[in-house]
mmCIF file of C-alpha atoms in Angstrom:
data_model
loop_
_atom_site.group_PDB
_atom_site.id
_atom_site.type_symbol
_atom_site.label_atom_id
_atom_site.label_comp_id
_atom_site.label_asym_id
_atom_site.label_seq_id
_atom_site.Cartn_x
_atom_site.Cartn_y
_atom_site.Cartn_z
ATOM 1 C CA SER A 1 24.984 -12.632 15.668
ATOM 2 C CA PHE A 2 23.866 -15.397 13.408
ATOM 3 C CA ILE A 3 23.972 -16.760 9.635
ATOM 4 C CA LEU A 4 21.309 -16.006 7.185
ATOM 5 C CA ARG A 5 20.274 -18.217 4.749
ATOM 6 C CA ARG A 6 18.403 -18.824 1.703
ATOM 7 C CA PRO A 7 15.062 -19.914 1.665
ATOM 8 C CA ASN A 8 15.170 -23.718 0.919
ATOM 9 C CA GLU A 9 13.591 -24.126 -3.129
ATOM 10 C CA LYS A 10 12.977 -28.160 -3.240
ATOM 11 C CA ASN A 11 9.754 -27.618 -2.432
ATOM 12 C CA PHE A 12 8.749 -24.631 -4.838
ATOM 13 C CA HIS A 13 6.867 -25.707 -7.748
ATOM 14 C CA LEU A 14 6.232 -24.025 -10.996
ATOM 15 C CA VAL A 15 2.465 -23.958 -11.969
ATOM 16 C CA ASP A 16 3.810 -23.918 -16.393
ATOM 17 C CA GLY A 17 0.454 -25.364 -18.006
ATOM 18 C CA SER A 18 -2.933 -27.277 -17.369
ATOM 19 C CA GLU A 19 -1.400 -30.413 -15.844
ATOM 20 C CA LYS A 20 0.555 -28.987 -13.375
ATOM 21 C CA LEU A 21 -2.753 -26.674 -12.424
ATOM 22 C CA GLY A 22 -4.741 -29.646 -12.417
ATOM 23 C CA GLU A 23 -2.042 -31.603 -9.547
ATOM 24 C CA PHE A 24 -1.474 -28.191 -7.844
ATOM 25 C CA LEU A 25 -5.453 -28.225 -7.248
ATOM 26 C CA SER A 26 -5.757 -31.583 -6.200
ATOM 27 C CA LYS A 27 -3.188 -31.375 -3.786
ATOM 28 C CA LEU A 28 -4.723 -28.558 -2.038
ATOM 29 C CA GLU A 29 -7.813 -30.511 -1.408
ATOM 30 C CA GLY A 30 -8.771 -31.032 1.554
ATOM 31 C CA LYS A 31 -6.419 -28.629 3.187
ATOM 32 C CA LYS A 32 -7.896 -26.508 6.489
ATOM 33 C CA GLN A 33 -5.002 -23.726 6.402
ATOM 34 C CA PHE A 34 -2.721 -22.620 3.429
ATOM 35 C CA GLY A 35 -0.047 -19.735 2.836
ATOM 36 C CA LEU A 36 -1.644 -17.223 -0.172
ATOM 37 C CA ASP A 37 0.543 -14.423 -1.936
ATOM 38 C CA LEU A 38 -0.027 -12.043 -4.763
ATOM 39 C CA GLU A 39 2.528 -10.904 -6.889
ATOM 40 C CA THR A 40 1.133 -7.372 -9.330
ATOM 41 C CA ASN A 41 1.261 -5.534 -12.047
ATOM 42 C CA GLU A 42 0.521 -2.186 -10.753
ATOM 43 C CA SER A 43 -1.183 0.425 -13.362
ATOM 44 C CA LYS A 44 0.526 3.853 -14.456
ATOM 45 C CA TRP A 45 -1.326 5.802 -12.339
ATOM 46 C CA ALA A 46 -0.548 4.055 -9.364
ATOM 47 C CA ARG A 47 3.339 3.632 -10.057
ATOM 48 C CA GLU A 48 3.335 7.379 -10.451
ATOM 49 C CA ARG A 49 1.840 7.676 -7.099
ATOM 50 C CA ASP A 50 4.138 5.166 -5.909
ATOM 51 C CA GLN A 51 1.462 3.397 -3.947
ATOM 52 C CA PRO A 52 0.086 0.067 -5.114
ATOM 53 C CA ASP A 53 -3.767 0.446 -5.791
ATOM 54 C CA PRO A 54 -5.506 -2.987 -5.449
ATOM 55 C CA VAL A 55 -8.457 -1.313 -7.358
ATOM 56 C CA SER A 56 -6.745 -1.260 -10.710
ATOM 57 C CA ASN A 57 -3.848 -3.341 -10.136
ATOM 58 C CA GLU A 58 -3.661 -6.609 -12.126
ATOM 59 C CA ILE A 59 -2.820 -10.136 -10.825
ATOM 60 C CA ALA A 60 0.703 -11.033 -11.939
ATOM 61 C CA GLY A 61 1.151 -14.483 -10.057
ATOM 62 C CA ILE A 62 -0.086 -16.136 -7.049
ATOM 63 C CA ALA A 63 1.407 -18.433 -4.671
ATOM 64 C CA VAL A 64 0.084 -20.994 -2.572
ATOM 65 C CA THR A 65 1.654 -22.772 0.248
ATOM 66 C CA TYR A 66 0.166 -25.414 1.725
ATOM 67 C CA LYS A 67 1.796 -28.441 4.313
ATOM 68 C CA ASP A 68 1.979 -32.326 3.352
ATOM 69 C CA ASP A 69 1.161 -35.044 4.877
ATOM 70 C CA ASN A 70 5.111 -35.483 5.774
ATOM 71 C CA GLU A 71 4.712 -31.733 7.736
ATOM 72 C CA GLU A 72 6.807 -30.049 5.003
ATOM 73 C CA PHE A 73 6.115 -27.046 3.505
ATOM 74 C CA ILE A 74 5.315 -26.990 -0.319
ATOM 75 C CA THR A 75 4.814 -24.229 -2.121
ATOM 76 C CA TYR A 76 3.448 -23.420 -5.697
ATOM 77 C CA TYR A 77 3.527 -20.606 -8.214
ATOM 78 C CA ILE A 78 0.742 -19.928 -10.439
ATOM 79 C CA PRO A 79 2.148 -17.288 -13.023
ATOM 80 C CA THR A 80 -0.837 -14.791 -14.759
ATOM 81 C CA CYS A 81 0.813 -12.501 -17.066
ATOM 82 C CA GLY A 82 3.520 -12.785 -19.593
ATOM 83 C CA HIS A 83 6.727 -13.227 -19.083
ATOM 84 C CA LYS A 84 9.710 -12.807 -21.838
ATOM 85 C CA ALA A 85 11.305 -15.677 -22.676
ATOM 86 C CA SER A 86 9.703 -17.755 -19.582
ATOM 87 C CA GLY A 87 8.332 -20.989 -22.178
ATOM 88 C CA VAL A 88 4.836 -20.299 -20.598
ATOM 89 C CA SER A 89 1.544 -18.992 -22.109
ATOM 90 C CA TYR A 90 -1.633 -18.444 -21.504
ATOM 91 C CA LYS A 91 -2.084 -21.098 -24.004
ATOM 92 C CA ASP A 92 -0.371 -23.898 -21.698
ATOM 93 C CA PHE A 93 -3.593 -23.336 -19.961
ATOM 94 C CA GLY A 94 -6.244 -24.000 -22.281
ATOM 95 C CA VAL A 95 -7.520 -20.446 -22.331
ATOM 96 C CA GLY A 96 -7.248 -17.349 -25.161
ATOM 97 C CA SER A 97 -5.223 -14.449 -23.198
ATOM 98 C CA TRP A 98 -3.549 -13.716 -20.054
ATOM 99 C CA THR A 99 -6.672 -12.336 -18.590
ATOM 100 C CA ASP A 100 -9.160 -15.452 -19.254
ATOM 101 C CA GLN A 101 -5.875 -17.264 -17.579
ATOM 102 C CA THR A 102 -6.244 -15.408 -14.066
ATOM 103 C CA TYR A 103 -10.016 -15.524 -14.062
ATOM 104 C CA LEU A 104 -9.788 -19.407 -14.634
ATOM 105 C CA VAL A 105 -7.364 -19.838 -11.887
ATOM 106 C CA CYS A 106 -9.412 -17.473 -9.494
ATOM 107 C CA ALA A 107 -12.521 -19.362 -10.491
ATOM 108 C CA LEU A 108 -10.658 -22.743 -9.509
ATOM 109 C CA LEU A 109 -8.862 -21.656 -6.439
ATOM 110 C CA GLN A 110 -12.506 -20.052 -4.989
ATOM 111 C CA PRO A 111 -13.580 -23.149 -3.785
ATOM 112 C CA HIS A 112 -10.812 -23.561 -1.587
ATOM 113 C CA ILE A 113 -10.442 -19.674 -0.280
ATOM 114 C CA ARG A 114 -14.030 -20.363 1.030
ATOM 115 C CA ARG A 115 -13.627 -23.399 2.500
ATOM 116 C CA ALA A 116 -10.135 -22.656 4.002
ATOM 117 C CA GLU A 117 -8.116 -20.455 6.726
ATOM 118 C CA VAL A 118 -5.633 -18.361 4.266
ATOM 119 C CA PHE A 119 -2.705 -16.944 5.812
ATOM 120 C CA MET A 120 -1.310 -13.702 4.100
ATOM 121 C CA HIS A 121 0.902 -11.291 5.084
ATOM 122 C CA ASN A 122 -1.229 -7.814 4.233
ATOM 123 C CA ALA A 123 -4.542 -9.302 3.813
ATOM 124 C CA LYS A 124 -6.570 -6.435 3.111
ATOM 125 C CA PHE A 125 -4.568 -5.412 -0.009
ATOM 126 C CA ASP A 126 -4.654 -8.960 -1.329
ATOM 127 C CA ILE A 127 -8.154 -9.255 -0.446
ATOM 128 C CA GLU A 128 -9.187 -6.344 -1.902
ATOM 129 C CA THR A 129 -6.741 -7.030 -5.104
ATOM 130 C CA PHE A 130 -8.580 -10.274 -5.633
ATOM 131 C CA ASP A 131 -12.241 -8.364 -5.101
ATOM 132 C CA LYS A 132 -12.010 -7.344 -8.930
ATOM 133 C CA TYR A 133 -11.653 -10.862 -10.313
ATOM 134 C CA GLY A 134 -14.592 -12.088 -8.059
ATOM 135 C CA VAL A 135 -13.098 -14.311 -5.070
ATOM 136 C CA LYS A 136 -14.690 -14.114 -1.596
ATOM 137 C CA PHE A 137 -12.724 -15.078 1.651
ATOM 138 C CA ARG A 138 -14.529 -16.542 4.452
ATOM 139 C CA LYS A 139 -11.961 -17.178 7.030
ATOM 140 C CA PHE A 140 -8.174 -15.503 6.772
ATOM 141 C CA PHE A 141 -5.424 -15.060 9.127
ATOM 142 C CA CYS A 142 -3.446 -11.752 8.458
ATOM 143 C CA THR A 143 0.035 -11.803 9.685
ATOM 144 C CA TYR A 144 0.788 -8.078 9.284
ATOM 145 C CA LEU A 145 -1.621 -7.429 12.131
ATOM 146 C CA ALA A 146 -0.276 -10.535 14.127
ATOM 147 C CA GLY A 147 2.834 -8.936 13.998
ATOM 148 C CA TYR A 148 1.653 -5.443 15.488
ATOM 149 C CA ALA A 149 -0.460 -7.155 18.075
ATOM 150 C CA LEU A 150 2.841 -9.172 18.873
ATOM 151 C CA ARG A 151 5.011 -5.719 19.105
ATOM 152 C CA GLU A 152 7.149 -7.047 16.400
ATOM 153 C CA GLU A 153 10.221 -4.541 15.565
ATOM 154 C CA THR A 154 9.263 -4.016 12.050
ATOM 155 C CA LEU A 155 6.317 -5.438 10.516
ATOM 156 C CA GLY A 156 7.781 -6.292 6.728
ATOM 157 C CA LEU A 157 7.832 -9.654 6.382
ATOM 158 C CA LYS A 158 11.185 -10.491 4.960
ATOM 159 C CA GLU A 159 12.664 -7.995 8.046
ATOM 160 C CA ILE A 160 10.713 -11.145 10.594
ATOM 161 C CA SER A 161 11.532 -13.620 8.284
ATOM 162 C CA LYS A 162 15.220 -12.653 9.085
ATOM 163 C CA ARG A 163 15.051 -11.825 12.642
ATOM 164 C CA ARG A 164 12.292 -14.930 13.499
ATOM 165 C CA TYR A 165 14.276 -17.973 10.921
ATOM 166 C CA SER A 166 17.600 -16.823 9.795
ATOM 167 C CA ILE A 167 16.147 -16.260 6.469
ATOM 168 C CA SER A 168 17.415 -13.475 3.467
ATOM 169 C CA MET A 169 14.389 -13.557 1.508
ATOM 170 C CA TYR A 170 14.763 -11.834 -2.219
ATOM 171 C CA THR A 171 12.962 -7.871 -1.835
ATOM 172 C CA LEU A 172 11.323 -6.348 -4.554
ATOM 173 C CA ASP A 173 14.188 -4.118 -5.848
ATOM 174 C CA ASP A 174 15.997 -7.447 -6.397
ATOM 175 C CA VAL A 175 13.247 -8.661 -8.689
ATOM 176 C CA ILE A 176 12.324 -5.019 -10.861
ATOM 177 C CA ASP A 177 13.423 -1.414 -11.344
ATOM 178 C CA ILE A 178 10.128 -0.536 -9.119
ATOM 179 C CA LYS A 179 9.959 3.199 -10.938
ATOM 180 C CA LYS A 180 10.690 1.374 -14.358
ATOM 181 C CA GLN A 181 9.439 -1.809 -14.110
ATOM 182 C CA GLN A 182 6.430 -4.208 -13.612
ATOM 183 C CA ILE A 183 6.517 -7.967 -12.447
ATOM 184 C CA ARG A 184 5.738 -9.234 -15.497
ATOM 185 C CA ASP A 185 9.360 -7.238 -16.524
ATOM 186 C CA ALA A 186 11.475 -9.539 -14.464
ATOM 187 C CA PRO A 187 12.411 -12.975 -15.845
ATOM 188 C CA LEU A 188 9.661 -15.860 -14.310
ATOM 189 C CA ALA A 189 12.493 -17.611 -12.995
ATOM 190 C CA LEU A 190 12.996 -14.892 -10.441
ATOM 191 C CA VAL A 191 9.596 -13.776 -9.638
ATOM 192 C CA PHE A 192 8.913 -17.674 -9.075
ATOM 193 C CA ILE A 193 11.351 -18.193 -6.219
ATOM 194 C CA TYR A 194 10.650 -14.789 -4.932
ATOM 195 C CA GLY A 195 6.531 -15.230 -4.744
ATOM 196 C CA CYS A 196 7.164 -19.009 -2.996
ATOM 197 C CA ALA A 197 9.160 -17.360 -0.225
ATOM 198 C CA ASP A 198 6.449 -14.989 0.616
ATOM 199 C CA SER A 199 3.769 -17.373 0.422
ATOM 200 C CA ASP A 200 6.241 -19.981 2.260
ATOM 201 C CA TYR A 201 7.225 -18.114 5.287
ATOM 202 C CA CYS A 202 3.957 -15.853 5.189
ATOM 203 C CA PHE A 203 2.553 -19.030 6.316
ATOM 204 C CA ARG A 204 5.137 -20.457 8.944
ATOM 205 C CA TYR A 205 5.477 -17.001 10.461
ATOM 206 C CA GLY A 206 1.462 -17.305 10.788
ATOM 207 C CA LEU A 207 1.525 -20.808 12.240
ATOM 208 C CA ASN A 208 3.714 -19.644 14.925
ATOM 209 C CA ALA A 209 2.042 -15.875 15.595
ATOM 210 C CA LYS A 210 -1.229 -17.828 16.469
ATOM 211 C CA GLU A 211 0.523 -19.855 18.908
ATOM 212 C CA MET A 212 2.669 -16.820 20.109
ATOM 213 C CA LEU A 213 -0.525 -14.695 20.360
ATOM 214 C CA LYS A 214 -2.296 -16.880 23.284
ATOM 215 C CA GLU A 215 0.852 -17.491 24.688
ATOM 216 C CA GLU A 216 1.420 -13.541 25.095
ATOM 217 C CA GLY A 217 -2.109 -12.861 25.352
ATOM 218 C CA SER A 218 -2.589 -10.831 21.963
ATOM 219 C CA GLU A 219 -5.410 -12.922 20.771
ATOM 220 C CA GLU A 220 -8.112 -10.411 22.175
ATOM 221 C CA PHE A 221 -6.124 -7.249 20.326
ATOM 222 C CA TYR A 222 -5.424 -9.704 16.895
ATOM 223 C CA LYS A 223 -9.004 -10.488 16.979
ATOM 224 C CA MET A 224 -10.182 -6.849 17.601
ATOM 225 C CA GLN A 225 -7.987 -5.683 14.093
ATOM 226 C CA LEU A 226 -9.081 -8.357 12.147
ATOM 227 C CA ALA A 227 -12.752 -7.482 12.943
ATOM 228 C CA LEU A 228 -12.553 -4.076 11.838
ATOM 229 C CA LEU A 229 -10.698 -5.218 8.632
ATOM 230 C CA PRO A 230 -13.572 -6.330 6.254
ATOM 231 C CA TRP A 231 -15.280 -3.202 6.913
ATOM 232 C CA VAL A 232 -12.353 -1.096 6.141
ATOM 233 C CA ILE A 233 -11.884 -3.137 2.790
ATOM 234 C CA GLU A 234 -15.729 -2.175 1.883
ATOM 235 C CA GLU A 235 -14.954 1.176 2.334
ATOM 236 C CA GLU A 236 -11.885 1.485 0.585
ATOM 237 C CA LEU A 237 -12.989 -0.643 -2.219
ATOM 238 C CA THR A 238 -16.380 1.601 -2.482
ATOM 239 C CA GLY A 239 -14.629 4.964 -2.349
ATOM 240 C CA ILE A 240 -15.967 8.418 -2.381
ATOM 241 C CA GLU A 241 -17.681 9.750 -5.340
ATOM 242 C CA THR A 242 -15.866 12.888 -6.386
ATOM 243 C CA ASP A 243 -16.939 15.787 -9.097
ATOM 244 C CA ALA A 244 -13.077 16.481 -10.005
ATOM 245 C CA ASP A 245 -14.453 19.086 -12.834
ATOM 246 C CA LYS A 246 -15.943 21.221 -9.905
ATOM 247 C CA PHE A 247 -12.605 21.780 -8.342
ATOM 248 C CA GLU A 248 -11.084 22.457 -11.755
ATOM 249 C CA GLU A 249 -14.108 25.519 -11.611
ATOM 250 C CA ILE A 250 -13.013 26.807 -8.593
ATOM 251 C CA ASP A 251 -9.409 27.082 -8.489
ATOM 252 C CA PRO A 252 -9.269 30.409 -10.335
ATOM 253 C CA TYR A 253 -11.511 32.276 -7.604
ATOM 254 C CA PHE A 254 -8.521 30.908 -5.000
ATOM 255 C CA LYS A 255 -5.504 31.890 -7.442
ATOM 256 C CA ASP A 256 -6.867 35.195 -8.128
ATOM 257 C CA ARG A 257 -7.615 35.755 -4.162
ATOM 258 C CA ILE A 258 -4.358 34.673 -3.565
ATOM 259 C CA GLY A 259 -2.917 36.977 -6.071
ATOM 260 C CA GLU A 260 -4.594 40.014 -4.679
ATOM 261 C CA ILE A 261 -3.022 39.639 -1.176
ATOM 262 C CA GLU A 262 0.334 39.188 -2.010
ATOM 263 C CA GLN A 263 -0.396 42.167 -4.299
ATOM 264 C CA GLY A 264 -1.690 44.186 -1.062
ATOM 265 C CA ILE A 265 0.950 42.903 1.362
ATOM 266 C CA PHE A 266 3.719 43.972 -1.283
ATOM 267 C CA ALA A 267 2.259 47.237 -1.675
ATOM 268 C CA GLU A 268 2.543 47.203 2.067
ATOM 269 C CA ALA A 269 5.601 46.331 2.588
ATOM 270 C CA GLY A 270 7.384 48.437 -0.663
ATOM 271 C CA TYR A 271 9.198 45.411 -2.233
ATOM 272 C CA GLU A 272 8.302 41.997 -3.391
ATOM 273 C CA PHE A 273 9.492 38.432 -1.422
ATOM 274 C CA ASN A 274 8.736 34.993 -1.545
ATOM 275 C CA MET A 275 5.528 34.679 0.461
ATOM 276 C CA ASN A 276 6.093 30.820 0.783
ATOM 277 C CA SER A 277 9.537 31.832 2.251
ATOM 278 C CA ALA A 278 8.833 31.721 6.174
ATOM 279 C CA GLN A 279 12.205 33.291 6.611
ATOM 280 C CA GLN A 280 11.373 36.159 4.256
ATOM 281 C CA LYS A 281 7.943 36.727 5.870
ATOM 282 C CA SER A 282 9.335 36.558 9.665
ATOM 283 C CA LYS A 283 11.871 39.446 8.641
ATOM 284 C CA LEU A 284 9.175 41.376 7.421
ATOM 285 C CA LEU A 285 6.699 40.933 9.952
ATOM 286 C CA PHE A 286 9.333 40.919 12.891
ATOM 287 C CA GLU A 287 12.318 42.910 11.714
ATOM 288 C CA ASP A 288 10.561 45.733 9.050
ATOM 289 C CA TRP A 289 7.517 46.104 10.843
ATOM 290 C CA GLY A 290 8.580 45.596 14.751
ATOM 291 C CA LEU A 291 5.560 43.658 15.462
ATOM 292 C CA PRO A 292 5.774 41.509 18.947
ATOM 293 C CA GLU A 293 8.197 38.349 18.273
ATOM 294 C CA THR A 294 7.136 34.878 18.435
ATOM 295 C CA PRO A 295 8.873 31.884 19.181
ATOM 296 C CA LEU A 296 12.132 31.347 17.576
ATOM 297 C CA THR A 297 12.500 28.352 14.736
ATOM 298 C CA VAL A 298 15.100 25.916 15.032
ATOM 299 C CA SER A 299 17.068 28.440 12.514
ATOM 300 C CA GLY A 300 16.762 31.281 14.436
ATOM 301 C CA PHE A 301 13.848 33.493 13.133
ATOM 302 C CA PRO A 302 10.635 34.163 15.072
ATOM 303 C CA THR A 303 7.833 31.620 13.759
ATOM 304 C CA THR A 304 5.363 32.455 11.117
ATOM 305 C CA ASP A 305 2.932 29.448 12.567
ATOM 306 C CA LYS A 306 -0.605 30.346 12.146
ATOM 307 C CA GLY A 307 -1.179 29.449 15.734
ATOM 308 C CA GLU A 308 1.974 31.330 16.912
ATOM 309 C CA LEU A 309 0.548 34.383 14.572
ATOM 310 C CA GLU A 310 -2.863 34.256 16.067
ATOM 311 C CA LYS A 311 -1.552 35.235 19.285
ATOM 312 C CA ILE A 312 -0.194 38.478 18.017
ATOM 313 C CA ALA A 313 -2.851 39.053 15.606
ATOM 314 C CA TYR A 314 -4.428 41.767 18.250
ATOM 315 C CA ALA A 315 -0.807 43.937 16.915
ATOM 316 C CA ASP A 316 -1.726 44.913 13.332
ATOM 317 C CA PRO A 317 -4.588 44.067 10.460
ATOM 318 C CA ILE A 318 -1.797 42.833 8.231
ATOM 319 C CA ILE A 319 -1.710 39.431 10.735
ATOM 320 C CA GLU A 320 -4.858 38.431 9.667
ATOM 321 C CA THR A 321 -3.950 39.265 6.005
ATOM 322 C CA PHE A 322 -1.253 36.455 6.277
ATOM 323 C CA MET A 323 -3.181 33.870 8.124
ATOM 324 C CA GLU A 324 -5.627 34.240 5.229
ATOM 325 C CA HIS A 325 -2.696 33.916 2.457
ATOM 326 C CA GLY A 326 -1.523 31.219 4.463
ATOM 327 C CA SER A 327 -5.143 29.125 4.895
ATOM 328 C CA LEU A 328 -6.259 29.693 0.827
ATOM 329 C CA THR A 329 -2.777 28.110 0.032
ATOM 330 C CA THR A 330 -2.972 25.301 1.743
ATOM 331 C CA ILE A 331 -6.491 24.935 0.452
ATOM 332 C CA ARG A 332 -5.578 25.161 -3.512
ATOM 333 C CA SER A 333 -2.650 23.332 -3.078
ATOM 334 C CA THR A 334 -3.876 20.191 -0.733
ATOM 335 C CA PHE A 335 -7.226 20.015 -1.573
ATOM 336 C CA ILE A 336 -8.296 22.024 -5.160
ATOM 337 C CA LYS A 337 -4.898 20.547 -7.002
ATOM 338 C CA GLY A 338 -3.878 17.553 -4.558
ATOM 339 C CA ILE A 339 -7.726 15.911 -4.816
ATOM 340 C CA PRO A 340 -8.296 15.447 -8.140
ATOM 341 C CA LYS A 341 -4.523 13.762 -8.665
ATOM 342 C CA LEU A 342 -6.102 11.120 -6.051
ATOM 343 C CA VAL A 343 -8.731 10.400 -8.297
ATOM 344 C CA ASN A 344 -8.922 6.570 -9.786
ATOM 345 C CA PRO A 345 -9.488 7.084 -13.293
ATOM 346 C CA LEU A 346 -10.446 3.498 -13.197
ATOM 347 C CA THR A 347 -13.630 4.611 -10.874
ATOM 348 C CA TRP A 348 -13.519 8.282 -10.664
ATOM 349 C CA ARG A 349 -13.425 7.792 -6.911
ATOM 350 C CA LEU A 350 -11.094 8.876 -4.266
ATOM 351 C CA HIS A 351 -10.180 5.188 -2.620
ATOM 352 C CA ALA A 352 -8.446 5.696 0.569
ATOM 353 C CA ASN A 353 -5.652 3.549 2.210
ATOM 354 C CA ILE A 354 -6.342 3.065 5.609
#
């Protein structure tokens, strides 16, 4: 057992205007390595899917950690959106909106990001989010991939920090009600600590992980994974052009054909039942019609799994009808109805999350 500690906040600094931003950038000058963490406000579409979306989100804050001349970890947090009663405004940065302030901060960070090795926990997500602001990375270290190469029990930064450093960090659930709120809805004082701690311990773990990868002989495996990231990022951001209207055009055919099949089966059975119920279909096929039984499910009735039905298709042509119904129902629900819901409303393209 071990005693958990909270992160040391004495070296956490809030950038609340142009003067503090200039101070931070001057101290970052010449640093060859630093940690970085993003907080984001997700779009309504992404929140409804319960899936963060780097294509449509907005940067809510940026935390950066470096080591000073005394080898201490120093972290600055730059808010890039408004928080109620925070006392910090985009006007404090000499611009006309939070959007302008975000682009300004990204432009000022770009030379440092291009020059240094940047440590991020989920590098893919952060790089994809930064892309819309014109920020490009030259060299980066992904602590998530490093954790995977090192066979960490779990890959979340909070869990790694707890195991490795006996540190108890705020979770996102501590900061906001994820289903109802965004980062902008939380108090800046809390988001500031949350973001700084993530950046701080991402950088600490990243520096340690680089050494551990060498010591444990996992460095080449990590490098192989890292080499794939630029390709993955490009493919995810590009997405796939999709004609969502075409799915709407062909849906009536599938709906009507599925209905025809069901009515035919009901006529054969002499009664109606729930075609989506495996147990009710099993009763009809194996009890009422006496077809050769398939292996039992955990619930104790013969399975109507397609693979098993194919094995007894010789027994009665109705088996083919059941399998056609299953295939058409799956195509309609998964693809015809499902794919349009995944089309990003900002780009009208499908963007994978590999």
